[in-house]
Amino acid sequence: MALEITDSSFQDTVLKSDKPVLVDFWAVWCGPCRTLGPIIEEVATDFEGKAVVGKVDVDNNQEISMQYGIRNIPTVLIFKNGEVVDKLVGVAPKEVIAEKLSAHL
């Protein structure tokens, strides 16, 4: 299950994590985001214990969204040691997302 990440939990959950973190920036009204949602949940299950997988609702967490320049959603950022190491914009197949996250384990 993907974690819900907020402006207030972002630093502890993402930046201070000792594991790679995949963050899906999304919104309730976004059609492609709803398509990507189940894929992100599958990735969260597959990588449980190896990586952190979370979601940021851009409407409710504008501070983090602005800080990372999120202009199009869905956008997936992969963090390692507090730094962005990879990025995907739009809907991508599970295999592509899993491959990108695996590269940072």
mmCIF file of C-alpha atoms in Angstrom:
data_model
loop_
_atom_site.group_PDB
_atom_site.id
_atom_site.type_symbol
_atom_site.label_atom_id
_atom_site.label_comp_id
_atom_site.label_asym_id
_atom_site.label_seq_id
_atom_site.Cartn_x
_atom_site.Cartn_y
_atom_site.Cartn_z
ATOM 1 C CA MET A 1 0.000 0.000 0.000
ATOM 2 C CA ALA A 2 1.426 3.365 -1.026
ATOM 3 C CA LEU A 3 1.880 5.845 1.823
ATOM 4 C CA GLU A 4 0.080 9.156 1.810
ATOM 5 C CA ILE A 5 2.825 11.771 1.930
ATOM 6 C CA THR A 6 2.046 15.351 2.934
ATOM 7 C CA ASP A 7 3.968 18.626 3.098
ATOM 8 C CA SER A 8 4.539 17.978 6.816
ATOM 9 C CA SER A 9 5.632 14.322 6.495
ATOM 10 C CA PHE A 10 7.741 14.742 3.339
ATOM 11 C CA GLN A 11 11.072 15.433 5.036
ATOM 12 C CA ASP A 12 10.915 12.444 7.402
ATOM 13 C CA THR A 13 9.315 10.023 4.933
ATOM 14 C CA VAL A 14 11.255 10.923 1.789
ATOM 15 C CA LEU A 15 14.358 12.999 2.442
ATOM 16 C CA LYS A 16 15.522 11.107 5.553
ATOM 17 C CA SER A 17 14.709 7.612 4.259
ATOM 18 C CA ASP A 18 17.535 5.073 4.207
ATOM 19 C CA LYS A 19 15.801 3.354 1.256
ATOM 20 C CA PRO A 20 14.973 4.664 -2.223
ATOM 21 C CA VAL A 21 11.611 6.466 -2.287
ATOM 22 C CA LEU A 22 9.196 6.599 -5.216
ATOM 23 C CA VAL A 23 6.752 9.509 -4.977
ATOM 24 C CA ASP A 24 3.687 9.753 -7.220
ATOM 25 C CA PHE A 25 2.414 13.355 -7.528
ATOM 26 C CA TRP A 26 -1.278 13.128 -8.420
ATOM 27 C CA ALA A 27 -4.752 14.679 -7.991
ATOM 28 C CA VAL A 28 -8.254 13.250 -7.579
ATOM 29 C CA TRP A 29 -9.578 15.015 -10.701
ATOM 30 C CA CYS A 30 -6.734 13.772 -12.958
ATOM 31 C CA GLY A 31 -7.777 10.940 -15.297
ATOM 32 C CA PRO A 32 -4.247 9.682 -16.087
ATOM 33 C CA CYS A 33 -3.517 9.732 -12.331
ATOM 34 C CA ARG A 34 -6.418 7.328 -11.769
ATOM 35 C CA THR A 35 -4.933 5.063 -14.448
ATOM 36 C CA LEU A 36 -1.511 5.138 -12.775
ATOM 37 C CA GLY A 37 -2.872 4.654 -9.221
ATOM 38 C CA PRO A 38 -3.298 0.851 -9.314
ATOM 39 C CA ILE A 39 0.141 0.480 -10.935
ATOM 40 C CA ILE A 40 1.728 2.466 -8.092
ATOM 41 C CA GLU A 41 -0.093 0.251 -5.563
ATOM 42 C CA GLU A 42 1.318 -2.887 -7.259
ATOM 43 C CA VAL A 43 4.819 -1.411 -7.209
ATOM 44 C CA ALA A 44 4.364 -0.590 -3.490
ATOM 45 C CA THR A 45 3.497 -4.244 -2.810
ATOM 46 C CA ASP A 46 6.333 -5.592 -4.967
ATOM 47 C CA PHE A 47 8.973 -3.385 -3.322
ATOM 48 C CA GLU A 48 7.742 -3.668 0.275
ATOM 49 C CA GLY A 49 10.751 -3.717 2.601
ATOM 50 C CA LYS A 50 13.131 -2.689 -0.213
ATOM 51 C CA ALA A 51 11.853 0.804 -1.080
ATOM 52 C CA VAL A 52 9.273 3.323 0.116
ATOM 53 C CA VAL A 53 6.399 4.088 -2.255
ATOM 54 C CA GLY A 54 4.136 7.043 -1.598
ATOM 55 C CA LYS A 55 1.689 9.484 -3.127
ATOM 56 C CA VAL A 56 1.418 13.268 -2.818
ATOM 57 C CA ASP A 57 -1.951 14.886 -3.580
ATOM 58 C CA VAL A 58 -0.826 18.090 -5.333
ATOM 59 C CA ASP A 59 -4.030 19.954 -4.451
ATOM 60 C CA ASN A 60 -3.547 19.417 -0.716
ATOM 61 C CA ASN A 61 0.260 19.637 -0.655
ATOM 62 C CA GLN A 62 1.215 22.575 -2.835
ATOM 63 C CA GLU A 63 4.411 23.430 -0.950
ATOM 64 C CA ILE A 64 6.200 20.198 -1.932
ATOM 65 C CA SER A 65 4.693 20.238 -5.426
ATOM 66 C CA MET A 66 6.042 23.760 -6.023
ATOM 67 C CA GLN A 67 9.426 22.950 -4.463
ATOM 68 C CA TYR A 68 9.963 20.142 -6.989
ATOM 69 C CA GLY A 69 8.484 22.042 -9.952
ATOM 70 C CA ILE A 70 5.567 19.682 -10.525
ATOM 71 C CA ARG A 71 3.652 21.181 -13.455
ATOM 72 C CA ASN A 72 2.201 18.073 -15.090
ATOM 73 C CA ILE A 73 0.599 15.157 -13.331
ATOM 74 C CA PRO A 74 1.028 12.345 -12.862
ATOM 75 C CA THR A 75 4.722 12.873 -12.182
ATOM 76 C CA VAL A 76 6.766 10.189 -10.440
ATOM 77 C CA LEU A 77 10.017 11.172 -8.747
ATOM 78 C CA ILE A 78 12.494 8.676 -7.331
ATOM 79 C CA PHE A 79 14.612 9.888 -4.427
ATOM 80 C CA LYS A 80 17.769 8.365 -2.994
ATOM 81 C CA ASN A 81 19.627 9.894 -0.052
ATOM 82 C CA GLY A 82 17.307 12.912 -0.194
ATOM 83 C CA GLU A 83 18.066 13.691 -3.857
ATOM 84 C CA VAL A 84 15.923 13.228 -6.979
ATOM 85 C CA VAL A 85 17.632 10.498 -9.010
ATOM 86 C CA ASP A 86 14.941 9.759 -11.610
ATOM 87 C CA LYS A 87 11.706 11.182 -12.991
ATOM 88 C CA LEU A 88 8.743 9.990 -15.062
ATOM 89 C CA VAL A 89 5.971 12.245 -16.361
ATOM 90 C CA GLY A 90 2.683 10.695 -17.451
ATOM 91 C CA VAL A 91 1.442 7.130 -17.251
ATOM 92 C CA ALA A 92 4.097 4.448 -17.621
ATOM 93 C CA PRO A 93 3.800 0.650 -17.567
ATOM 94 C CA LYS A 94 4.539 -1.114 -14.289
ATOM 95 C CA GLU A 95 7.656 -2.721 -15.798
ATOM 96 C CA VAL A 96 9.179 0.689 -16.613
ATOM 97 C CA ILE A 97 8.488 2.062 -13.130
ATOM 98 C CA ALA A 98 9.782 -1.095 -11.441
ATOM 99 C CA GLU A 99 12.929 -1.079 -13.573
ATOM 100 C CA LYS A 100 13.672 2.570 -12.721
ATOM 101 C CA LEU A 101 13.141 1.948 -8.997
ATOM 102 C CA SER A 102 15.198 -1.279 -9.062
ATOM 103 C CA ALA A 103 18.138 0.646 -10.513
ATOM 104 C CA HIS A 104 18.410 2.567 -7.234
ATOM 105 C CA LEU A 105 18.181 -0.300 -4.738
#
